[in-house]
Short mmCIF file of C-alpha atoms in Angstrom, two decimals:
data_model
loop_
_atom_site.label_atom_id
_atom_site.label_comp_id
_atom_site.label_asym_id
_atom_site.label_seq_id
_atom_site.Cartn_x
_atom_site.Cartn_y
_atom_site.Cartn_z
CA UNK A 1 -50.08 -7.50 7.42
CA UNK A 2 -53.56 -8.64 8.26
CA UNK A 3 -54.28 -11.95 9.88
CA UNK A 4 -56.98 -14.12 8.40
CA UNK A 5 -56.81 -17.52 10.14
CA UNK A 6 -58.65 -20.31 8.33
CA UNK A 7 -60.89 -22.53 10.47
CA UNK A 8 -61.35 -25.99 8.98
CA UNK A 9 -64.91 -27.25 9.16
CA UNK A 10 -65.73 -30.22 11.46
CA UNK A 11 -68.60 -32.56 10.68
CA UNK A 12 -70.84 -32.94 13.71
CA UNK A 13 -72.46 -36.12 12.42
CA UNK A 14 -69.73 -37.96 10.55
CA UNK A 15 -66.49 -37.06 12.37
CA UNK A 16 -65.98 -40.62 13.65
CA UNK A 17 -65.29 -41.91 10.12
CA UNK A 18 -62.06 -39.90 10.08
CA UNK A 19 -59.99 -42.37 12.06
CA UNK A 20 -60.34 -46.07 13.05
CA UNK A 21 -59.81 -45.18 16.73
CA UNK A 22 -62.93 -43.01 16.63
CA UNK A 23 -64.95 -45.91 15.21
CA UNK A 24 -63.58 -48.13 17.94
CA UNK A 25 -64.72 -45.51 20.50
CA UNK A 26 -68.19 -45.30 18.99
CA UNK A 27 -68.52 -49.11 18.99
CA UNK A 28 -67.91 -48.93 22.72
CA UNK A 29 -70.40 -46.13 23.24
CA UNK A 30 -73.25 -47.90 21.39
CA UNK A 31 -73.00 -50.86 23.80
CA UNK A 32 -75.27 -48.73 26.04
CA UNK A 33 -78.20 -49.31 23.66
CA UNK A 34 -77.89 -53.08 24.13
CA UNK A 35 -77.38 -52.86 27.88
CA UNK A 36 -80.43 -50.57 28.09
CA UNK A 37 -82.54 -52.89 25.91
CA UNK A 38 -81.56 -55.94 27.98
CA UNK A 39 -82.35 -54.12 31.24
CA UNK A 40 -85.82 -53.29 29.95
CA UNK A 41 -86.26 -57.02 29.20
CA UNK A 42 -85.15 -57.76 32.76
CA UNK A 43 -87.64 -55.19 34.07
CA UNK A 44 -90.31 -56.85 31.95
CA UNK A 45 -89.42 -60.24 33.44
CA UNK A 46 -89.77 -58.85 36.98
CA UNK A 47 -93.12 -57.28 36.09
CA UNK A 48 -94.50 -60.57 34.72
CA UNK A 49 -93.06 -62.42 37.70
CA UNK A 50 -95.05 -60.12 40.00
CA UNK A 51 -98.24 -61.00 38.09
CA UNK A 52 -98.02 -64.68 38.83
CA UNK A 53 -97.03 -67.98 37.28
CA UNK A 54 -99.18 -67.85 34.11
CA UNK A 55 -97.99 -64.37 33.20
CA UNK A 56 -94.36 -65.22 33.79
CA UNK A 57 -94.49 -68.46 31.85
CA UNK A 58 -96.11 -66.76 28.85
CA UNK A 59 -93.20 -64.25 29.03
CA UNK A 60 -90.69 -67.12 28.98
CA UNK A 61 -92.48 -68.62 26.02
CA UNK A 62 -92.49 -65.25 24.25
CA UNK A 63 -88.70 -64.88 24.47
CA UNK A 64 -88.13 -68.37 23.10
CA UNK A 65 -87.29 -69.06 19.45
CA UNK A 66 -84.58 -68.41 16.90
CA UNK A 67 -85.20 -64.68 16.46
CA UNK A 68 -84.97 -64.06 20.20
CA UNK A 69 -81.85 -66.17 20.30
CA UNK A 70 -80.34 -64.18 17.46
CA UNK A 71 -81.24 -60.88 19.15
CA UNK A 72 -79.82 -62.01 22.49
CA UNK A 73 -76.64 -63.23 20.77
CA UNK A 74 -76.10 -59.75 19.32
CA UNK A 75 -76.76 -58.28 22.77
CA UNK A 76 -74.23 -60.71 24.22
CA UNK A 77 -71.56 -59.56 21.76
CA UNK A 78 -72.06 -55.93 22.75
CA UNK A 79 -72.16 -56.51 26.51
CA UNK A 80 -68.95 -58.53 26.25
CA UNK A 81 -67.46 -55.66 24.25
CA UNK A 82 -68.48 -53.31 27.06
CA UNK A 83 -66.90 -55.62 29.66
CA UNK A 84 -63.58 -55.94 27.79
CA UNK A 85 -63.28 -52.24 26.94
CA UNK A 86 -64.24 -51.35 30.54
CA UNK A 87 -61.71 -53.66 32.23
CA UNK A 88 -58.88 -52.72 29.84
CA UNK A 89 -58.93 -49.05 30.88
CA UNK A 90 -59.29 -49.56 34.64
CA UNK A 91 -55.55 -48.96 35.32
CA UNK A 92 -55.89 -45.49 33.80
CA UNK A 93 -58.69 -44.42 36.13
CA UNK A 94 -57.46 -46.26 39.22
CA UNK A 95 -53.66 -46.60 39.16
CA UNK A 96 -52.09 -48.39 42.12
CA UNK A 97 -48.86 -46.82 43.36
CA UNK A 98 -46.55 -49.03 45.46
CA UNK A 99 -43.70 -47.04 46.93
CA UNK A 100 -41.74 -45.43 44.13
CA UNK A 101 -43.39 -47.36 41.32
CA UNK A 102 -46.77 -48.25 39.93
CA UNK A 103 -48.28 -51.73 39.85
CA UNK A 104 -48.12 -52.66 36.15
CA UNK A 105 -51.51 -52.03 34.56
CA UNK A 106 -51.74 -55.57 33.21
CA UNK A 107 -52.03 -56.91 36.78
CA UNK A 108 -54.98 -54.61 37.50
CA UNK A 109 -56.63 -55.65 34.21
CA UNK A 110 -55.90 -59.34 34.91
CA UNK A 111 -57.43 -59.07 38.39
CA UNK A 112 -60.62 -57.67 36.85
CA UNK A 113 -60.78 -60.48 34.29
CA UNK A 114 -60.29 -63.04 37.10
CA UNK A 115 -63.15 -61.55 39.16
CA UNK A 116 -65.29 -61.41 36.00
CA UNK A 117 -64.74 -65.12 35.33
CA UNK A 118 -65.32 -66.10 38.98
CA UNK A 119 -68.57 -64.11 39.19
CA UNK A 120 -69.82 -65.54 35.86
CA UNK A 121 -69.07 -69.12 36.98
CA UNK A 122 -70.72 -68.47 40.35
CA UNK A 123 -73.88 -67.12 38.63
CA UNK A 124 -73.97 -70.07 36.22
CA UNK A 125 -73.59 -72.46 39.13
CA UNK A 126 -76.28 -70.69 41.18
CA UNK A 127 -78.63 -70.65 38.16
CA UNK A 128 -78.26 -74.40 37.78
CA UNK A 129 -76.44 -74.32 34.44
CA UNK A 130 -73.23 -75.86 35.77
CA UNK B 1 -68.00 -21.17 35.57
CA UNK B 2 -69.41 -23.08 38.50
CA UNK B 3 -68.39 -26.59 39.45
CA UNK B 4 -70.39 -29.22 37.65
CA UNK B 5 -73.10 -31.42 39.13
CA UNK B 6 -72.29 -34.18 36.66
CA UNK B 7 -70.66 -36.25 39.45
CA UNK B 8 -74.20 -37.38 40.44
CA UNK B 9 -74.91 -39.05 37.10
CA UNK B 10 -71.31 -39.95 36.40
CA UNK B 11 -70.96 -41.91 39.65
CA UNK B 12 -74.08 -43.89 38.71
CA UNK B 13 -72.70 -44.35 35.20
CA UNK B 14 -69.37 -45.62 36.51
CA UNK B 15 -70.91 -47.93 39.11
CA UNK B 16 -73.36 -49.26 36.55
CA UNK B 17 -70.63 -49.74 33.96
CA UNK B 18 -68.55 -51.79 36.38
CA UNK B 19 -71.53 -53.89 37.45
CA UNK B 20 -72.60 -54.35 33.80
CA UNK B 21 -69.07 -55.40 32.83
CA UNK B 22 -69.02 -58.01 35.59
CA UNK B 23 -72.60 -59.28 35.36
CA UNK B 24 -74.32 -58.41 32.07
CA UNK B 25 -72.60 -61.03 29.93
CA UNK B 26 -73.58 -63.96 32.19
CA UNK B 27 -77.11 -62.63 32.73
CA UNK B 28 -77.62 -62.25 28.97
CA UNK B 29 -76.28 -65.79 28.57
CA UNK B 30 -78.97 -67.08 30.97
CA UNK B 31 -81.71 -65.50 28.83
CA UNK B 32 -80.03 -66.71 25.64
CA UNK B 33 -80.15 -70.26 26.99
CA UNK B 34 -83.82 -69.77 27.75
CA UNK B 35 -84.42 -68.54 24.22
CA UNK B 36 -82.67 -71.64 22.88
CA UNK B 37 -85.06 -73.82 24.90
CA UNK B 38 -82.63 -74.70 27.70
CA UNK B 39 -83.95 -72.36 30.37
CA UNK B 40 -81.70 -72.50 33.44
CA UNK B 41 -83.36 -73.69 36.64
CA UNK B 42 -83.17 -70.20 38.14
CA UNK B 43 -85.41 -68.79 35.37
CA UNK B 44 -88.23 -71.24 36.21
CA UNK B 45 -91.19 -69.54 37.89
CA UNK B 46 -90.75 -71.34 41.22
CA UNK B 47 -87.04 -70.61 41.61
CA UNK B 48 -87.07 -67.02 40.33
CA UNK B 49 -90.11 -66.19 42.45
CA UNK B 50 -88.39 -67.61 45.56
CA UNK B 51 -85.27 -65.62 44.66
CA UNK B 52 -87.17 -62.37 44.17
CA UNK B 53 -89.20 -62.97 47.34
CA UNK B 54 -86.06 -62.95 49.45
CA UNK B 55 -84.93 -59.46 50.58
CA UNK B 56 -81.39 -60.05 49.31
CA UNK B 57 -82.80 -61.25 45.96
CA UNK B 58 -84.90 -58.07 45.74
CA UNK B 59 -81.85 -55.94 46.56
CA UNK B 60 -79.81 -57.73 43.86
CA UNK B 61 -82.48 -57.30 41.17
CA UNK B 62 -83.08 -53.66 42.11
CA UNK B 63 -79.35 -52.86 42.08
CA UNK B 64 -78.82 -54.54 38.73
CA UNK B 65 -81.82 -52.93 37.01
CA UNK B 66 -81.26 -49.46 38.47
CA UNK B 67 -77.49 -49.22 37.89
CA UNK B 68 -77.66 -50.78 34.38
CA UNK B 69 -80.37 -48.28 33.44
CA UNK B 70 -78.48 -45.24 34.79
CA UNK B 71 -75.29 -46.45 33.10
CA UNK B 72 -77.05 -46.87 29.75
CA UNK B 73 -78.91 -43.56 30.10
CA UNK B 74 -75.81 -41.52 30.74
CA UNK B 75 -73.76 -43.14 28.00
CA UNK B 76 -76.69 -42.75 25.59
CA UNK B 77 -76.77 -39.03 26.40
CA UNK B 78 -73.06 -38.75 25.49
CA UNK B 79 -73.43 -40.96 22.41
CA UNK B 80 -76.34 -38.97 21.00
CA UNK B 81 -74.20 -35.85 21.32
CA UNK B 82 -71.38 -37.71 19.55
CA UNK B 83 -73.78 -38.65 16.73
CA UNK B 84 -74.53 -34.94 16.24
CA UNK B 85 -77.68 -34.39 18.28
CA UNK B 86 -76.84 -31.14 20.06
CA UNK B 87 -79.99 -30.71 22.23
CA UNK B 88 -78.10 -31.99 25.26
CA UNK B 89 -80.47 -30.54 27.89
CA UNK B 90 -83.59 -32.14 26.40
CA UNK B 91 -81.77 -35.45 25.77
CA UNK B 92 -80.49 -35.45 29.36
CA UNK B 93 -84.00 -34.88 30.79
CA UNK B 94 -85.49 -37.66 28.68
CA UNK B 95 -82.82 -40.36 29.27
CA UNK B 96 -82.60 -39.69 33.00
CA UNK B 97 -86.40 -39.63 33.26
CA UNK B 98 -86.54 -43.07 31.62
CA UNK B 99 -83.88 -44.37 34.01
CA UNK B 100 -85.70 -42.92 37.05
CA UNK B 101 -89.02 -44.34 35.87
CA UNK B 102 -87.46 -47.78 35.31
CA UNK B 103 -85.93 -47.64 38.79
CA UNK B 104 -89.28 -46.70 40.35
CA UNK B 105 -91.13 -49.43 38.43
CA UNK B 106 -88.63 -52.07 39.52
CA UNK B 107 -89.21 -51.04 43.15
CA UNK B 108 -92.96 -51.26 42.59
CA UNK B 109 -92.84 -54.70 40.95
CA UNK B 110 -90.40 -56.10 43.51
CA UNK B 111 -92.60 -55.03 46.42
CA UNK B 112 -95.48 -56.94 44.84
CA UNK B 113 -93.52 -60.23 44.84
CA UNK C 1 -25.72 -42.58 2.70
CA UNK C 2 -28.68 -43.77 0.65
CA UNK C 3 -30.78 -41.06 -0.95
CA UNK C 4 -34.23 -41.47 -2.36
CA UNK C 5 -36.93 -39.23 -3.75
CA UNK C 6 -39.76 -38.66 -1.28
CA UNK C 7 -43.10 -37.26 -2.36
CA UNK C 8 -45.06 -34.97 -0.05
CA UNK C 9 -48.46 -33.33 -0.36
CA UNK C 10 -48.27 -30.27 1.88
CA UNK C 11 -51.30 -28.16 2.79
CA UNK C 12 -50.64 -24.54 1.84
CA UNK C 13 -52.57 -21.46 2.88
CA UNK C 14 -51.63 -17.84 2.26
CA UNK C 15 -54.14 -15.63 4.09
CA UNK C 16 -53.44 -12.73 1.68
CA UNK C 17 -54.20 -14.69 -1.45
CA UNK C 18 -56.08 -17.91 -0.70
CA UNK C 19 -59.71 -18.29 0.24
CA UNK C 20 -59.05 -21.79 1.50
CA UNK C 21 -56.08 -24.15 1.91
CA UNK C 22 -54.93 -26.40 -0.93
CA UNK C 23 -52.35 -29.18 -1.27
CA UNK C 24 -49.04 -28.61 -3.02
CA UNK C 25 -47.00 -31.54 -4.28
CA UNK C 26 -43.24 -31.71 -3.69
CA UNK C 27 -40.61 -34.26 -4.65
CA UNK C 28 -37.59 -34.04 -2.42
CA UNK C 29 -34.28 -35.96 -2.45
CA UNK C 30 -34.03 -37.29 1.11
CA UNK C 31 -31.51 -39.29 3.07
CA UNK C 32 -32.55 -42.63 4.51
CA UNK C 33 -32.37 -41.56 8.17
CA UNK C 34 -34.33 -38.32 7.72
CA UNK C 35 -37.55 -37.38 9.44
CA UNK C 36 -40.46 -35.45 7.90
CA UNK C 37 -39.11 -32.22 9.37
CA UNK C 38 -35.81 -32.74 7.47
CA UNK C 39 -37.80 -33.10 4.24
CA UNK C 40 -39.64 -29.83 4.98
CA UNK C 41 -36.30 -28.12 5.70
CA UNK C 42 -34.97 -29.42 2.37
CA UNK C 43 -38.03 -28.03 0.56
CA UNK C 44 -37.59 -24.63 2.22
CA UNK C 45 -33.85 -24.51 1.52
CA UNK C 46 -33.72 -25.66 -2.08
CA UNK C 47 -37.21 -25.91 -3.61
CA UNK C 48 -39.72 -23.43 -2.16
CA UNK C 49 -38.57 -20.84 0.39
CA UNK C 50 -42.16 -19.62 0.91
CA UNK C 51 -43.19 -22.70 2.91
CA UNK C 52 -43.99 -21.84 6.55
CA UNK C 53 -43.89 -24.14 9.57
CA UNK C 54 -42.76 -24.09 13.17
CA UNK C 55 -39.85 -26.03 14.59
CA UNK C 56 -36.99 -25.58 16.98
CA UNK C 57 -35.20 -28.44 18.71
CA UNK C 58 -35.42 -31.33 16.20
CA UNK C 59 -35.36 -33.77 19.15
CA UNK C 60 -38.92 -34.13 20.47
CA UNK C 61 -38.38 -31.78 23.37
CA UNK C 62 -39.64 -28.32 22.34
CA UNK C 63 -43.08 -29.38 21.11
CA UNK C 64 -43.25 -26.88 18.24
CA UNK C 65 -43.31 -29.09 15.15
CA UNK C 66 -46.58 -30.95 15.64
CA UNK C 67 -48.42 -31.61 12.35
CA UNK C 68 -50.94 -34.00 10.86
CA UNK C 69 -48.90 -36.58 8.99
CA UNK C 70 -51.08 -38.93 6.97
CA UNK C 71 -53.99 -37.83 9.15
CA UNK C 72 -52.24 -38.61 12.45
CA UNK C 73 -51.02 -35.89 14.86
CA UNK C 74 -47.23 -36.38 15.06
CA UNK C 75 -44.11 -34.40 15.89
CA UNK C 76 -42.54 -34.03 12.44
CA UNK C 77 -39.07 -34.40 14.04
CA UNK C 78 -40.17 -37.76 15.35
CA UNK C 79 -41.72 -39.20 12.16
CA UNK C 80 -39.10 -41.13 10.20
CA UNK C 81 -39.46 -41.11 6.41
CA UNK C 82 -38.50 -44.78 6.23
CA UNK C 83 -41.74 -45.65 8.04
CA UNK C 84 -43.88 -44.20 5.24
CA UNK C 85 -44.72 -45.48 1.77
CA UNK C 86 -45.94 -43.44 -1.16
CA UNK C 87 -46.99 -39.83 -0.90
CA UNK C 88 -46.82 -38.39 2.61
CA UNK C 89 -49.69 -35.99 3.40
CA UNK C 90 -48.65 -33.16 5.68
CA UNK C 91 -51.26 -30.79 7.18
CA UNK C 92 -51.31 -28.30 10.04
CA UNK C 93 -52.46 -29.68 13.43
CA UNK C 94 -56.17 -30.43 13.34
CA UNK C 95 -58.65 -28.52 15.51
CA UNK C 96 -56.61 -25.28 15.42
CA UNK C 97 -57.13 -22.40 12.97
CA UNK C 98 -54.51 -22.18 10.22
CA UNK C 99 -52.40 -19.01 10.42
CA UNK C 100 -50.36 -19.79 7.29
CA UNK C 101 -49.32 -23.08 5.67
CA UNK C 102 -48.43 -25.47 8.49
CA UNK C 103 -48.49 -22.79 11.19
CA UNK C 104 -51.56 -22.86 13.47
CA UNK C 105 -53.02 -20.33 15.89
CA UNK C 106 -52.29 -21.70 19.36
CA UNK C 107 -53.86 -18.81 21.36
CA UNK C 108 -56.79 -20.92 22.57
CA UNK C 109 -54.50 -23.55 24.10
CA UNK C 110 -52.18 -20.97 25.66
CA UNK C 111 -55.20 -19.22 27.24
CA UNK C 112 -56.54 -22.50 28.67
CA UNK C 113 -53.12 -23.45 29.96
CA UNK C 114 -52.93 -20.15 31.90
CA UNK C 115 -56.40 -20.62 33.37
CA UNK C 116 -55.50 -23.92 35.13
CA UNK C 117 -52.54 -22.27 36.96
CA UNK C 118 -49.94 -24.85 35.93
CA UNK C 119 -47.36 -23.83 38.50
CA UNK C 120 -46.69 -24.57 42.19
CA UNK C 121 -48.90 -22.70 44.59
CA UNK C 122 -47.14 -23.56 47.87
CA UNK C 123 -49.33 -25.01 50.54
CA UNK C 124 -47.14 -23.53 53.27
CA UNK C 125 -44.84 -20.59 52.72
CA UNK C 126 -41.26 -21.14 53.79
CA UNK C 127 -38.56 -18.55 54.14
CA UNK C 128 -35.22 -19.17 52.45
CA UNK C 129 -33.68 -19.81 55.89
CA UNK C 130 -36.12 -22.67 56.44
CA UNK C 131 -34.73 -24.46 53.40
CA UNK C 132 -36.20 -26.36 50.48
CA UNK C 133 -39.62 -27.88 50.07
CA UNK C 134 -38.71 -31.48 50.69
CA UNK C 135 -40.27 -34.21 48.55
CA UNK C 136 -39.67 -37.96 48.71
CA UNK C 137 -39.11 -40.05 45.57
CA UNK C 138 -42.49 -41.75 46.17
CA UNK C 139 -44.20 -38.34 46.27
CA UNK C 140 -42.44 -37.40 43.05
CA UNK C 141 -43.52 -40.60 41.30
CA UNK C 142 -47.16 -39.71 41.92
CA UNK C 143 -47.10 -36.99 39.23
CA UNK C 144 -43.76 -37.39 37.42
CA UNK C 145 -45.17 -38.90 34.20
CA UNK C 146 -47.76 -36.10 33.97
CA UNK C 147 -44.96 -33.50 34.24
CA UNK C 148 -43.35 -34.77 30.98
CA UNK C 149 -45.84 -32.75 28.86
CA UNK C 150 -44.13 -30.53 26.29
CA UNK C 151 -47.28 -28.60 25.31
CA UNK C 152 -47.11 -29.87 21.72
CA UNK C 153 -50.92 -29.89 21.40
CA UNK C 154 -51.04 -33.23 19.59
CA UNK C 155 -53.64 -34.36 22.14
CA UNK C 156 -55.89 -31.43 21.20
CA UNK C 157 -55.52 -32.36 17.52
CA UNK C 158 -56.54 -35.96 18.36
CA UNK C 159 -59.45 -35.11 20.69
CA UNK C 160 -62.86 -35.25 18.97
CA UNK C 161 -64.56 -33.61 21.92
CA UNK C 162 -62.31 -30.57 21.55
CA UNK C 163 -63.16 -30.56 17.84
CA UNK C 164 -66.90 -30.68 18.57
CA UNK C 165 -66.84 -28.30 21.59
CA UNK C 166 -64.00 -25.77 21.34
CA UNK C 167 -64.79 -24.46 24.85
CA UNK C 168 -63.54 -27.76 26.29
CA UNK C 169 -60.40 -27.11 28.39
CA UNK C 170 -58.82 -30.15 26.78
CA UNK C 171 -56.39 -32.94 27.65
CA UNK C 172 -53.04 -31.23 28.27
CA UNK C 173 -54.36 -28.31 30.36
CA UNK C 174 -56.38 -30.58 32.68
CA UNK C 175 -53.51 -33.05 32.93
CA UNK C 176 -51.13 -30.29 33.96
CA UNK C 177 -53.64 -29.08 36.57
CA UNK C 178 -53.77 -32.66 37.84
CA UNK C 179 -49.97 -32.81 37.88
CA UNK C 180 -49.80 -29.85 40.29
CA UNK C 181 -52.80 -31.09 42.30
CA UNK C 182 -50.87 -34.31 42.93
CA UNK C 183 -47.71 -32.48 44.02
CA UNK C 184 -47.11 -32.80 47.78
CA UNK C 185 -45.64 -29.26 47.89
CA UNK C 186 -48.72 -27.72 46.30
CA UNK C 187 -51.73 -26.14 47.99
CA UNK C 188 -53.58 -24.75 44.98
CA UNK C 189 -55.98 -27.61 44.27
CA UNK C 190 -59.13 -25.75 45.37
CA UNK C 191 -58.33 -22.89 42.94
CA UNK C 192 -57.70 -25.26 40.05
CA UNK C 193 -60.82 -27.36 40.78
CA UNK C 194 -62.91 -24.21 40.24
CA UNK C 195 -61.62 -24.26 36.65
CA UNK C 196 -61.34 -27.97 35.81
CA UNK C 197 -64.27 -29.55 37.75
CA UNK C 198 -66.72 -27.73 35.44
CA UNK C 199 -68.91 -28.77 32.51
CA UNK C 200 -66.40 -27.28 30.09
CA UNK C 201 -63.54 -28.72 32.08
CA UNK C 202 -63.07 -32.42 32.74
CA UNK C 203 -66.78 -33.25 32.34
CA UNK C 204 -66.66 -32.54 28.60
CA UNK C 205 -64.31 -35.55 28.29
CA UNK C 206 -65.93 -38.84 27.22
CA UNK C 207 -62.75 -40.92 27.50
CA UNK C 208 -62.12 -41.50 23.82
CA UNK C 209 -58.49 -42.11 24.78
CA UNK C 210 -57.09 -40.66 21.55
CA UNK C 211 -54.99 -38.11 23.48
CA UNK C 212 -52.95 -40.86 25.17
CA UNK C 213 -52.50 -42.76 21.92
CA UNK C 214 -50.89 -39.82 20.15
CA UNK C 215 -48.89 -38.32 23.08
CA UNK C 216 -45.18 -38.40 22.09
CA UNK C 217 -44.10 -38.29 25.75
CA UNK C 218 -46.32 -41.10 27.17
CA UNK C 219 -47.99 -38.58 29.52
CA UNK C 220 -51.37 -40.43 29.38
CA UNK C 221 -53.73 -37.45 29.52
CA UNK C 222 -56.73 -39.81 29.28
CA UNK C 223 -55.67 -41.44 32.53
CA UNK C 224 -55.19 -38.08 34.20
CA UNK C 225 -58.67 -36.92 33.19
CA UNK C 226 -60.35 -40.08 34.51
CA UNK C 227 -58.51 -39.60 37.82
CA UNK C 228 -59.71 -36.00 37.91
CA UNK C 229 -63.27 -37.26 37.37
CA UNK C 230 -62.95 -39.70 40.26
CA UNK C 231 -61.44 -37.07 42.55
CA UNK C 232 -64.00 -34.41 41.55
CA UNK C 233 -66.82 -36.91 42.18
CA UNK C 234 -65.52 -37.60 45.69
CA UNK C 235 -65.30 -33.78 46.19
CA UNK C 236 -68.91 -33.40 45.09
CA UNK C 237 -70.20 -35.95 47.62
CA UNK C 238 -68.03 -34.43 50.35
CA UNK C 239 -69.28 -30.94 49.57
CA UNK C 240 -72.98 -31.82 49.22
CA UNK C 241 -73.58 -34.75 51.59
CA UNK C 242 -71.27 -34.19 54.53
CA UNK C 243 -72.60 -31.78 57.15
CA UNK C 244 -70.67 -28.63 58.03
CA UNK C 245 -68.69 -28.36 54.81
CA UNK C 246 -70.43 -25.70 52.77
CA UNK C 247 -67.62 -24.92 50.36
#
């Protein structure tokens, strides 16, 4: 009897359409594009800031307007997606053992959400929004 | 098979991911407000310049820009592989080079303020 | 007991005849409380004795009857017919070569399992007169959930990185290495790290998390692999940045 195992082909470019959980994973991974783009905007702001008031204020004027707002809203959705997906898996990477049991993961996640909210409020307060 | 050197980039990825999770949403929100014509006080030239002129302000901006960039670069490397681009070595060189250049530029700009 | 007709599309492959696998449709009278494995047994007993598949314990302990059921890696002894509607699609575990029908070639997994040395390598050798290796309940809890693995390979079938890069050591093997690394009686971590802290080891993982979602024993391989990444990163900085340690 001869063996002739059959190897099923795997698509290298479309595998993530095979299951909703893979699409969910890819939606998390593409958040990096938006974080990267926003960081480049931040770098741009610092560059214009270093060139003086006129340069910086023309930068501020350039990022004003509905299209910028739309773009930044999309960026906001993806960076929030990164935050939520990041916090939700923290108990897996950093479990906390107390004696003969583990601290329930939801407490670790909740602590991250609490710190997230506190930091966000602090930044908004410091920035003069609140 | 030798032990991997990926811990170097992974530690930057993980630190940047944590920082981005905590800070990116609120920072994007500040710029969104500016785009909507309600620029927060901090984003005015006088206040932001004073912030960036302070050593702690410089350290904050450098940390945010550098770690966000390294986080995005490493995840982009993985994502491109996931999308089917198999030239991992070339992709890695390019994305990390961009992150390193961005880090160096932010140092340069911040020293000029 | 209620009986009803259940329809199954089962992937068939006969290496001596077929060039590629194809689905075969079966209609089987099934009892209400049956699982997919019972339906397959009914097919083999009274409809088509040529159908091949692996099973043993029928109680989610042996780990032999893993299959793709409606595209999801499941133990067929653990998949109740009453939870499915319409035609149930049954295929061999994804990401493994098909030997025949629902039987896959598991050699790759077995080989990887051996490479991570998934057994105690005592840190200190004790003679029988010196007694047992004592472990406290708290020390046991550190790794207990990782020791529940039954080697069913569902996590490999769910892992897209294993599908894309077959050299990847994979979820279960690295999790078992981690299980022994965490064991207070063990001293073999350095040996195992040589295997798992590599590009084709834990660093091929991108934390999709699918392994933990399909694990029938709640082992959480995804968690184990992230913990291995954290520990291996600390190792790297210790080995490269601290003076004196040139390991």
